[in-house]
Amino acid sequence: MPAPPAAGLDRRLFLTSLLGVTAAAAGLSGCAEAGAAADKAALKAPLAATVPPGTRLKISSFENFQQIQLKLAGLDDLPFEVAEWLNIGAGPDVINAFRAKSLDLANNAGIPPIQAFYQGFDARIVAINVTRKPNYLFATKPGSDIRTAADFKGRRLAFSQGQAQGVVLLRALKEAGLQYDDAELVPLTSNQFLTALQSGQVDIAPLGISQAPSYLKQYGPKGARTIPTDVVDLLNLLWAPAEVLADRDKAAAVAAYITYWAKGAVWQYEHPDVWNREYYVKTQNLTLSQAESITALANKPYFPPRWDEAIAWEQETADLLAEGGYVKEFSVDALFDRRFESIAARAVPAEYRK
């Protein structure tokens, strides 16, 4: 597990230790990669109306989430072949899989596309689900005296710069009136957060709402708690390498999948009892009461017909990271493939379009 950054450690070196690559290497290889990745003209061509026979996509589905959802919703009749459902979800893992060409389409938050761009990898956002309520809770280590986000000052905070949890933490610090240097940001990936809390390596870590109940059940009696904030991670999105989207057949399959993805999210929201039993209880080993506490916090899905708000939010996120020295300033317009902009909204009832 990575050690906490030393005092005064340059943010560039911090970023390098977190990503496992040098910024220079990422930039040089990424620029060459982005330049050769896709036919720019093909990325502006109209989408095909149908998916040609034999088209295949490799899609991320962390802990089988997507297959289970589509099957339960009766939406498992995709008009193309899924060559593989990959059990990956964390942004850095997705970027690595994109680079290796072992993944064509993934579901993440807004930060991984920014990180990919910073590394020089050309990938585009193709669908947006806007979230209005927090997806993460800030959990304390056992025995902590932290009660509010203002108490984060001087503490060790789990920080995954390339994932949604990282930007949620930065936004929480900003809202609490704290500077990045007011706390010690400990570079970890999200799958290390629980262990870091349990061992006391960090004082605070952002946990997904599905993780918090089991953590509190085990460590709440030992003084662990969650810290409420209003910080949200606005974007739940689909994205794909530009090279995939420049392939006319694969782009058509991506467009078709967006419809199923949106309808699946609506079905899940409208059938919480089934989802609790079939997913959380049967596959995630949660009790029914724990599952119900998670779905009580669930966001109603919203698929905007236009992406103006999403682009503004993504720009604000990129600027926030640039302010901290984690990326360079850039326009996020390059991250969005607006050929796909209205597809998700057209697939769902009017109450889910905002």
mmCIF file of C-alpha atoms in Angstrom:
data_model
loop_
_atom_site.group_PDB
_atom_site.id
_atom_site.type_symbol
_atom_site.label_atom_id
_atom_site.label_comp_id
_atom_site.label_asym_id
_atom_site.label_seq_id
_atom_site.Cartn_x
_atom_site.Cartn_y
_atom_site.Cartn_z
ATOM 1 C CA MET A 1 0.000 0.000 0.000
ATOM 2 C CA PRO A 2 1.494 3.397 -0.937
ATOM 3 C CA ALA A 3 2.882 5.519 1.851
ATOM 4 C CA PRO A 4 1.501 9.013 2.559
ATOM 5 C CA PRO A 5 3.234 11.787 0.587
ATOM 6 C CA ALA A 6 6.018 13.559 2.430
ATOM 7 C CA ALA A 7 5.501 17.169 3.445
ATOM 8 C CA GLY A 8 6.275 19.543 0.601
ATOM 9 C CA LEU A 9 6.242 16.764 -1.962
ATOM 10 C CA ASP A 10 5.715 18.255 -5.398
ATOM 11 C CA ARG A 11 2.193 17.585 -6.693
ATOM 12 C CA ARG A 12 3.602 16.295 -9.956
ATOM 13 C CA LEU A 13 5.543 13.627 -8.096
ATOM 14 C CA PHE A 14 2.426 12.870 -6.062
ATOM 15 C CA LEU A 15 0.473 12.326 -9.257
ATOM 16 C CA THR A 16 3.251 10.158 -10.667
ATOM 17 C CA SER A 17 3.279 7.900 -7.602
ATOM 18 C CA LEU A 18 -0.463 7.508 -7.763
ATOM 19 C CA LEU A 19 -0.711 6.616 -11.430
ATOM 20 C CA GLY A 20 2.370 4.410 -11.523
ATOM 21 C CA VAL A 21 3.736 6.177 -14.590
ATOM 22 C CA THR A 22 5.784 9.300 -15.064
ATOM 23 C CA ALA A 23 3.945 12.325 -16.320
ATOM 24 C CA ALA A 24 6.502 12.684 -19.065
ATOM 25 C CA ALA A 25 6.084 9.114 -20.260
ATOM 26 C CA ALA A 26 2.327 9.370 -20.147
ATOM 27 C CA GLY A 27 2.397 12.611 -22.084
ATOM 28 C CA LEU A 28 4.783 11.407 -24.789
ATOM 29 C CA SER A 29 3.176 8.027 -25.342
ATOM 30 C CA GLY A 30 -0.290 9.501 -24.983
ATOM 31 C CA CYS A 31 0.246 12.217 -27.585
ATOM 32 C CA ALA A 32 1.431 9.659 -30.112
ATOM 33 C CA GLU A 33 -1.429 7.390 -29.128
ATOM 34 C CA ALA A 34 -4.037 10.120 -29.434
ATOM 35 C CA GLY A 35 -2.685 11.239 -32.780
ATOM 36 C CA ALA A 36 -2.903 7.775 -34.282
ATOM 37 C CA ALA A 37 -5.918 6.470 -32.420
ATOM 38 C CA ALA A 38 -8.767 7.510 -34.649
ATOM 39 C CA ASP A 39 -9.747 8.931 -37.986
ATOM 40 C CA LYS A 40 -10.932 12.424 -37.032
ATOM 41 C CA ALA A 41 -13.320 12.596 -39.980
ATOM 42 C CA ALA A 42 -14.916 9.317 -38.928
ATOM 43 C CA LEU A 43 -15.598 10.810 -35.511
ATOM 44 C CA LYS A 44 -17.838 13.394 -37.164
ATOM 45 C CA ALA A 45 -19.672 11.011 -39.504
ATOM 46 C CA PRO A 46 -23.391 10.392 -38.874
ATOM 47 C CA LEU A 47 -24.169 7.300 -36.837
ATOM 48 C CA ALA A 48 -25.455 4.237 -38.670
ATOM 49 C CA ALA A 49 -29.174 3.566 -38.157
ATOM 50 C CA THR A 50 -28.687 -0.151 -37.503
ATOM 51 C CA VAL A 51 -25.976 -2.380 -36.077
ATOM 52 C CA PRO A 52 -24.372 -4.579 -38.735
ATOM 53 C CA PRO A 53 -24.453 -8.352 -38.043
ATOM 54 C CA GLY A 54 -21.345 -9.680 -36.347
ATOM 55 C CA THR A 55 -20.565 -6.457 -34.473
ATOM 56 C CA ARG A 56 -18.997 -7.117 -31.073
ATOM 57 C CA LEU A 57 -18.240 -4.944 -28.058
ATOM 58 C CA LYS A 58 -16.309 -5.517 -24.842
ATOM 59 C CA ILE A 59 -18.133 -3.725 -22.020
ATOM 60 C CA SER A 60 -17.295 -3.085 -18.369
ATOM 61 C CA SER A 61 -19.614 -4.526 -15.725
ATOM 62 C CA PHE A 62 -18.142 -4.306 -12.254
ATOM 63 C CA GLU A 63 -19.266 -7.243 -10.100
ATOM 64 C CA ASN A 64 -21.666 -8.290 -12.890
ATOM 65 C CA PHE A 65 -23.834 -5.253 -12.191
ATOM 66 C CA GLN A 66 -24.802 -4.547 -15.787
ATOM 67 C CA GLN A 67 -25.608 -8.118 -16.868
ATOM 68 C CA ILE A 68 -27.775 -8.665 -13.805
ATOM 69 C CA GLN A 69 -29.606 -5.383 -14.290
ATOM 70 C CA LEU A 70 -30.348 -6.002 -17.974
ATOM 71 C CA LYS A 71 -31.441 -9.571 -17.350
ATOM 72 C CA LEU A 72 -33.799 -8.630 -14.515
ATOM 73 C CA ALA A 73 -35.221 -5.791 -16.621
ATOM 74 C CA GLY A 74 -35.818 -8.081 -19.595
ATOM 75 C CA LEU A 75 -33.321 -6.062 -21.621
ATOM 76 C CA ASP A 76 -30.791 -8.767 -22.389
ATOM 77 C CA ASP A 77 -31.618 -8.909 -26.125
ATOM 78 C CA LEU A 78 -28.847 -6.573 -27.239
ATOM 79 C CA PRO A 79 -28.632 -6.151 -31.037
ATOM 80 C CA PHE A 80 -24.930 -6.995 -31.068
ATOM 81 C CA GLU A 81 -22.654 -9.536 -29.433
ATOM 82 C CA VAL A 82 -20.997 -8.742 -26.133
ATOM 83 C CA ALA A 83 -17.595 -10.304 -26.674
ATOM 84 C CA GLU A 84 -16.829 -9.952 -22.970
ATOM 85 C CA TRP A 85 -18.226 -8.321 -19.849
ATOM 86 C CA LEU A 86 -15.138 -7.124 -17.978
ATOM 87 C CA ASN A 87 -15.256 -7.015 -14.194
ATOM 88 C CA ILE A 88 -13.571 -3.625 -13.832
ATOM 89 C CA GLY A 89 -14.916 -0.326 -12.599
ATOM 90 C CA ALA A 90 -12.173 1.942 -11.217
ATOM 91 C CA GLY A 91 -11.150 4.712 -13.580
ATOM 92 C CA PRO A 92 -7.406 3.900 -13.713
ATOM 93 C CA ASP A 93 -8.204 0.250 -14.489
ATOM 94 C CA VAL A 94 -10.604 1.286 -17.237
ATOM 95 C CA ILE A 95 -8.022 3.587 -18.826
ATOM 96 C CA ASN A 96 -5.451 0.792 -18.784
ATOM 97 C CA ALA A 97 -7.959 -1.575 -20.400
ATOM 98 C CA PHE A 98 -8.766 1.020 -23.062
ATOM 99 C CA ARG A 99 -5.056 1.380 -23.815
ATOM 100 C CA ALA A 100 -4.674 -2.390 -24.081
ATOM 101 C CA LYS A 101 -7.697 -2.550 -26.431
ATOM 102 C CA SER A 102 -9.304 -5.080 -24.134
ATOM 103 C CA LEU A 103 -12.299 -2.814 -23.439
ATOM 104 C CA ASP A 104 -14.563 -0.849 -25.786
ATOM 105 C CA LEU A 105 -17.118 0.822 -23.509
ATOM 106 C CA ALA A 106 -17.204 1.678 -19.807
ATOM 107 C CA ASN A 107 -19.403 3.240 -17.150
ATOM 108 C CA ASN A 108 -17.660 5.754 -14.881
ATOM 109 C CA ALA A 109 -17.992 9.164 -13.278
ATOM 110 C CA GLY A 110 -16.677 12.417 -14.735
ATOM 111 C CA ILE A 111 -13.095 12.278 -13.492
ATOM 112 C CA PRO A 112 -11.657 9.319 -15.503
ATOM 113 C CA PRO A 113 -12.176 11.014 -18.901
ATOM 114 C CA ILE A 114 -10.293 14.049 -17.580
ATOM 115 C CA GLN A 115 -7.511 11.798 -16.351
ATOM 116 C CA ALA A 116 -7.331 9.990 -19.698
ATOM 117 C CA PHE A 117 -7.042 13.311 -21.510
ATOM 118 C CA TYR A 118 -4.258 14.393 -19.173
ATOM 119 C CA GLN A 119 -2.425 11.180 -20.002
ATOM 120 C CA GLY A 120 -2.900 11.888 -23.714
ATOM 121 C CA PHE A 121 -5.392 9.100 -24.386
ATOM 122 C CA ASP A 122 -8.244 10.001 -26.735
ATOM 123 C CA ALA A 123 -11.607 8.815 -25.383
ATOM 124 C CA ARG A 124 -15.059 10.381 -25.586
ATOM 125 C CA ILE A 125 -18.199 10.577 -23.452
ATOM 126 C CA VAL A 126 -21.271 9.154 -25.214
ATOM 127 C CA ALA A 127 -24.043 9.133 -22.575
ATOM 128 C CA ILE A 128 -24.895 11.068 -19.408
ATOM 129 C CA ASN A 129 -26.991 10.181 -16.359
ATOM 130 C CA VAL A 130 -27.147 13.173 -14.007
ATOM 131 C CA THR A 131 -27.055 12.442 -10.273
ATOM 132 C CA ARG A 132 -28.520 14.985 -7.854
ATOM 133 C CA LYS A 133 -27.846 13.310 -4.503
ATOM 134 C CA PRO A 134 -24.488 12.229 -3.021
ATOM 135 C CA ASN A 135 -23.227 8.826 -4.115
ATOM 136 C CA TYR A 136 -20.451 8.868 -1.530
ATOM 137 C CA LEU A 137 -20.294 9.255 2.244
ATOM 138 C CA PHE A 138 -17.188 10.318 4.135
ATOM 139 C CA ALA A 139 -16.383 7.592 6.654
ATOM 140 C CA THR A 140 -14.072 7.997 9.634
ATOM 141 C CA LYS A 141 -11.645 5.486 11.031
ATOM 142 C CA PRO A 142 -12.732 3.731 14.255
ATOM 143 C CA GLY A 143 -12.409 5.920 17.336
ATOM 144 C CA SER A 144 -12.321 9.173 15.386
ATOM 145 C CA ASP A 145 -13.429 12.509 16.845
ATOM 146 C CA ILE A 146 -14.211 14.002 13.416
ATOM 147 C CA ARG A 147 -17.763 15.351 13.229
ATOM 148 C CA THR A 148 -17.829 17.752 10.247
ATOM 149 C CA ALA A 149 -15.913 18.395 7.029
ATOM 150 C CA ALA A 150 -14.255 21.371 8.744
ATOM 151 C CA ASP A 151 -12.587 18.812 11.026
ATOM 152 C CA PHE A 152 -10.720 17.406 8.000
ATOM 153 C CA LYS A 153 -8.071 20.066 8.592
ATOM 154 C CA GLY A 154 -4.775 18.508 9.607
ATOM 155 C CA ARG A 155 -6.053 14.965 9.051
ATOM 156 C CA ARG A 156 -5.017 12.168 6.694
ATOM 157 C CA LEU A 157 -7.540 11.833 3.879
ATOM 158 C CA ALA A 158 -7.703 8.950 1.410
ATOM 159 C CA PHE A 159 -7.326 10.483 -2.042
ATOM 160 C CA SER A 160 -7.672 8.763 -5.403
ATOM 161 C CA GLN A 161 -6.894 11.483 -7.911
ATOM 162 C CA GLY A 162 -7.973 9.448 -10.933
ATOM 163 C CA GLN A 163 -11.389 8.450 -9.581
ATOM 164 C CA ALA A 164 -14.683 10.071 -8.650
ATOM 165 C CA GLN A 165 -13.869 9.741 -4.944
ATOM 166 C CA GLY A 166 -10.909 12.064 -5.448
ATOM 167 C CA VAL A 167 -12.836 14.963 -6.876
ATOM 168 C CA VAL A 168 -15.619 14.491 -4.308
ATOM 169 C CA LEU A 169 -12.988 14.957 -1.621
ATOM 170 C CA LEU A 170 -11.571 18.070 -3.295
ATOM 171 C CA ARG A 171 -15.055 19.564 -3.576
ATOM 172 C CA ALA A 172 -15.720 18.786 0.102
ATOM 173 C CA LEU A 173 -12.520 20.564 1.124
ATOM 174 C CA LYS A 174 -13.433 23.577 -0.976
ATOM 175 C CA GLU A 175 -16.951 23.763 0.454
ATOM 176 C CA ALA A 176 -15.508 23.562 3.975
ATOM 177 C CA GLY A 177 -13.233 26.515 3.206
ATOM 178 C CA LEU A 178 -10.080 24.404 3.336
ATOM 179 C CA GLN A 179 -7.072 24.468 1.024
ATOM 180 C CA TYR A 180 -5.584 21.262 -0.348
ATOM 181 C CA ASP A 181 -2.520 21.789 1.834
ATOM 182 C CA ASP A 182 -4.645 22.056 4.972
ATOM 183 C CA ALA A 183 -4.876 18.264 5.082
ATOM 184 C CA GLU A 184 -2.634 15.349 4.145
ATOM 185 C CA LEU A 185 -3.915 13.699 0.981
ATOM 186 C CA VAL A 186 -2.852 10.069 1.091
ATOM 187 C CA PRO A 187 -2.600 8.561 -2.427
ATOM 188 C CA LEU A 188 -4.622 5.360 -2.605
ATOM 189 C CA THR A 189 -6.981 3.695 -5.028
ATOM 190 C CA SER A 190 -10.577 3.256 -3.934
ATOM 191 C CA ASN A 191 -10.218 -0.492 -3.412
ATOM 192 C CA GLN A 192 -7.685 0.307 -0.657
ATOM 193 C CA PHE A 193 -9.917 2.730 1.235
ATOM 194 C CA LEU A 194 -11.605 0.233 3.542
ATOM 195 C CA THR A 195 -8.340 -1.375 4.598
ATOM 196 C CA ALA A 196 -6.794 2.058 5.155
ATOM 197 C CA LEU A 197 -9.695 3.077 7.414
ATOM 198 C CA GLN A 198 -9.679 -0.179 9.339
ATOM 199 C CA SER A 199 -5.936 0.012 9.972
ATOM 200 C CA GLY A 200 -5.967 3.703 10.848
ATOM 201 C CA GLN A 201 -3.699 4.637 7.942
ATOM 202 C CA VAL A 202 -6.192 7.402 7.106
ATOM 203 C CA ASP A 203 -8.678 9.358 9.180
ATOM 204 C CA ILE A 204 -11.250 9.806 6.420
ATOM 205 C CA ALA A 205 -12.156 8.033 3.195
ATOM 206 C CA PRO A 206 -15.069 8.531 0.798
ATOM 207 C CA LEU A 207 -17.082 5.313 0.556
ATOM 208 C CA GLY A 208 -19.824 4.496 -1.902
ATOM 209 C CA ILE A 209 -23.291 4.403 -0.390
ATOM 210 C CA SER A 210 -23.335 0.640 -1.000
ATOM 211 C CA GLN A 211 -20.169 0.191 1.099
ATOM 212 C CA ALA A 212 -21.079 2.332 4.076
ATOM 213 C CA PRO A 213 -23.729 0.125 5.736
ATOM 214 C CA SER A 214 -21.491 -2.911 6.122
ATOM 215 C CA TYR A 215 -18.561 -0.759 7.273
ATOM 216 C CA LEU A 216 -20.662 0.943 9.929
ATOM 217 C CA LYS A 217 -22.164 -2.354 11.051
ATOM 218 C CA GLN A 218 -18.684 -3.670 11.788
ATOM 219 C CA TYR A 219 -16.927 -0.526 12.999
ATOM 220 C CA GLY A 220 -19.717 1.767 14.186
ATOM 221 C CA PRO A 221 -19.591 0.180 17.663
ATOM 222 C CA LYS A 222 -15.876 1.024 17.682
ATOM 223 C CA GLY A 223 -16.434 4.709 17.024
ATOM 224 C CA ALA A 224 -16.543 4.912 13.233
ATOM 225 C CA ARG A 225 -19.170 7.198 11.685
ATOM 226 C CA THR A 226 -20.082 8.945 8.452
ATOM 227 C CA ILE A 227 -19.813 12.695 7.914
ATOM 228 C CA PRO A 228 -22.730 14.252 6.028
ATOM 229 C CA THR A 229 -22.024 16.707 3.189
ATOM 230 C CA ASP A 230 -23.988 17.997 0.225
ATOM 231 C CA VAL A 231 -21.197 17.209 -2.237
ATOM 232 C CA VAL A 232 -22.410 15.337 -5.296
ATOM 233 C CA ASP A 233 -20.613 13.752 -8.205
ATOM 234 C CA LEU A 234 -22.942 14.949 -10.938
ATOM 235 C CA LEU A 235 -22.008 12.686 -13.815
ATOM 236 C CA ASN A 236 -22.614 8.980 -14.284
ATOM 237 C CA LEU A 237 -21.508 8.365 -17.844
ATOM 238 C CA LEU A 238 -20.623 5.975 -20.618
ATOM 239 C CA TRP A 239 -17.402 6.568 -22.526
ATOM 240 C CA ALA A 240 -15.307 4.826 -25.150
ATOM 241 C CA PRO A 241 -11.948 5.181 -26.904
ATOM 242 C CA ALA A 242 -12.066 7.459 -29.938
ATOM 243 C CA GLU A 243 -10.733 4.571 -31.989
ATOM 244 C CA VAL A 244 -13.846 2.551 -31.137
ATOM 245 C CA LEU A 245 -16.152 5.456 -31.978
ATOM 246 C CA ALA A 246 -14.404 5.992 -35.317
ATOM 247 C CA ASP A 247 -15.376 2.433 -36.281
ATOM 248 C CA ARG A 248 -18.807 2.852 -37.895
ATOM 249 C CA ASP A 249 -20.051 -0.584 -36.866
ATOM 250 C CA LYS A 250 -18.908 -0.293 -33.258
ATOM 251 C CA ALA A 251 -20.244 3.236 -32.988
ATOM 252 C CA ALA A 252 -23.661 1.928 -34.053
ATOM 253 C CA ALA A 253 -23.451 -0.747 -31.367
ATOM 254 C CA VAL A 254 -22.495 1.850 -28.756
ATOM 255 C CA ALA A 255 -25.516 3.950 -29.774
ATOM 256 C CA ALA A 256 -27.773 0.916 -29.449
ATOM 257 C CA TYR A 257 -26.344 0.040 -26.038
ATOM 258 C CA ILE A 258 -27.042 3.537 -24.686
ATOM 259 C CA THR A 259 -30.775 2.896 -25.077
ATOM 260 C CA TYR A 260 -30.542 -0.322 -23.051
ATOM 261 C CA TRP A 261 -28.327 1.347 -20.440
ATOM 262 C CA ALA A 262 -30.828 4.149 -19.883
ATOM 263 C CA LYS A 263 -33.843 1.838 -19.777
ATOM 264 C CA GLY A 264 -32.026 -0.468 -17.373
ATOM 265 C CA ALA A 265 -31.340 2.390 -14.951
ATOM 266 C CA VAL A 266 -35.006 3.401 -15.013
ATOM 267 C CA TRP A 267 -36.125 -0.186 -14.394
ATOM 268 C CA GLN A 268 -33.760 -0.495 -11.419
ATOM 269 C CA TYR A 269 -35.081 2.723 -9.898
ATOM 270 C CA GLU A 270 -38.688 1.634 -10.356
ATOM 271 C CA HIS A 271 -38.173 -1.883 -8.931
ATOM 272 C CA PRO A 272 -36.155 -1.399 -5.722
ATOM 273 C CA ASP A 273 -37.559 -4.484 -3.977
ATOM 274 C CA VAL A 274 -36.506 -6.816 -6.788
ATOM 275 C CA TRP A 275 -33.110 -5.140 -7.060
ATOM 276 C CA ASN A 276 -32.527 -5.366 -3.326
ATOM 277 C CA ARG A 277 -33.211 -9.103 -3.277
ATOM 278 C CA GLU A 278 -31.596 -10.150 -6.537
ATOM 279 C CA TYR A 279 -28.528 -7.940 -6.511
ATOM 280 C CA TYR A 280 -27.625 -6.652 -3.079
ATOM 281 C CA VAL A 281 -28.738 -9.659 -1.037
ATOM 282 C CA LYS A 282 -27.926 -12.479 -3.463
ATOM 283 C CA THR A 283 -24.701 -11.154 -5.000
ATOM 284 C CA GLN A 284 -23.299 -8.569 -2.570
ATOM 285 C CA ASN A 285 -23.953 -10.504 0.657
ATOM 286 C CA LEU A 286 -25.873 -7.639 2.255
ATOM 287 C CA THR A 287 -28.859 -8.043 4.512
ATOM 288 C CA LEU A 288 -32.212 -6.882 3.232
ATOM 289 C CA SER A 289 -32.210 -3.963 5.667
ATOM 290 C CA GLN A 290 -28.773 -2.899 4.474
ATOM 291 C CA ALA A 291 -29.952 -3.124 0.876
ATOM 292 C CA GLU A 292 -32.983 -1.033 1.662
ATOM 293 C CA SER A 293 -30.834 1.642 3.293
ATOM 294 C CA ILE A 294 -28.811 1.869 0.076
ATOM 295 C CA THR A 295 -31.771 2.134 -2.271
ATOM 296 C CA ALA A 296 -33.305 4.766 0.008
ATOM 297 C CA LEU A 297 -30.339 6.967 -0.940
ATOM 298 C CA ALA A 298 -30.438 6.073 -4.625
ATOM 299 C CA ASN A 299 -30.588 8.786 -7.243
ATOM 300 C CA LYS A 300 -33.498 9.000 -9.626
ATOM 301 C CA PRO A 301 -31.888 8.718 -13.068
ATOM 302 C CA TYR A 302 -32.033 11.766 -15.325
ATOM 303 C CA PHE A 303 -30.875 11.709 -18.932
ATOM 304 C CA PRO A 304 -30.581 15.258 -20.277
ATOM 305 C CA PRO A 305 -31.480 15.787 -23.951
ATOM 306 C CA ARG A 306 -28.646 18.330 -24.066
ATOM 307 C CA TRP A 307 -25.317 18.125 -22.293
ATOM 308 C CA ASP A 308 -24.722 21.806 -21.527
ATOM 309 C CA GLU A 309 -24.952 21.340 -17.747
ATOM 310 C CA ALA A 310 -22.785 18.213 -17.870
ATOM 311 C CA ILE A 311 -20.106 19.985 -19.900
ATOM 312 C CA ALA A 312 -20.108 22.948 -17.514
ATOM 313 C CA TRP A 313 -19.762 20.575 -14.549
ATOM 314 C CA GLU A 314 -16.946 18.669 -16.215
ATOM 315 C CA GLN A 315 -15.146 21.935 -16.958
ATOM 316 C CA GLU A 316 -15.504 22.987 -13.327
ATOM 317 C CA THR A 317 -14.042 19.634 -12.264
ATOM 318 C CA ALA A 318 -11.099 19.944 -14.647
ATOM 319 C CA ASP A 319 -10.462 23.489 -13.432
ATOM 320 C CA LEU A 320 -10.580 22.286 -9.824
ATOM 321 C CA LEU A 321 -7.923 19.682 -10.572
ATOM 322 C CA ALA A 322 -5.827 22.213 -12.484
ATOM 323 C CA GLU A 323 -6.060 24.598 -9.541
ATOM 324 C CA GLY A 324 -4.476 21.927 -7.370
ATOM 325 C CA GLY A 325 -1.747 21.213 -9.924
ATOM 326 C CA TYR A 326 -3.008 17.722 -10.755
ATOM 327 C CA VAL A 327 -3.704 18.379 -14.453
ATOM 328 C CA LYS A 328 -3.113 21.204 -16.903
ATOM 329 C CA GLU A 329 -5.934 23.521 -17.890
ATOM 330 C CA PHE A 330 -7.859 22.492 -21.003
ATOM 331 C CA SER A 331 -11.303 22.747 -22.585
ATOM 332 C CA VAL A 332 -13.415 19.680 -21.815
ATOM 333 C CA ASP A 333 -15.414 20.072 -25.039
ATOM 334 C CA ALA A 334 -12.958 17.598 -26.541
ATOM 335 C CA LEU A 335 -14.236 14.904 -24.170
ATOM 336 C CA PHE A 336 -17.802 14.799 -25.509
ATOM 337 C CA ASP A 337 -19.009 13.109 -28.690
ATOM 338 C CA ARG A 338 -22.247 15.003 -29.237
ATOM 339 C CA ARG A 339 -23.412 12.673 -32.007
ATOM 340 C CA PHE A 340 -24.770 10.563 -29.127
ATOM 341 C CA GLU A 341 -26.185 13.460 -27.107
ATOM 342 C CA SER A 342 -29.934 12.822 -27.229
ATOM 343 C CA ILE A 343 -30.011 9.022 -27.485
ATOM 344 C CA ALA A 344 -30.442 8.215 -23.794
ATOM 345 C CA ALA A 345 -33.139 10.862 -23.306
ATOM 346 C CA ARG A 346 -35.155 9.536 -26.242
ATOM 347 C CA ALA A 347 -35.132 6.049 -24.698
ATOM 348 C CA VAL A 348 -36.868 6.939 -21.421
ATOM 349 C CA PRO A 349 -40.187 8.473 -20.286
ATOM 350 C CA ALA A 350 -40.394 12.262 -19.996
ATOM 351 C CA GLU A 351 -40.040 12.266 -16.181
ATOM 352 C CA TYR A 352 -36.501 10.898 -16.561
ATOM 353 C CA ARG A 353 -35.348 13.602 -18.998
ATOM 354 C CA LYS A 354 -33.789 16.650 -17.346
#
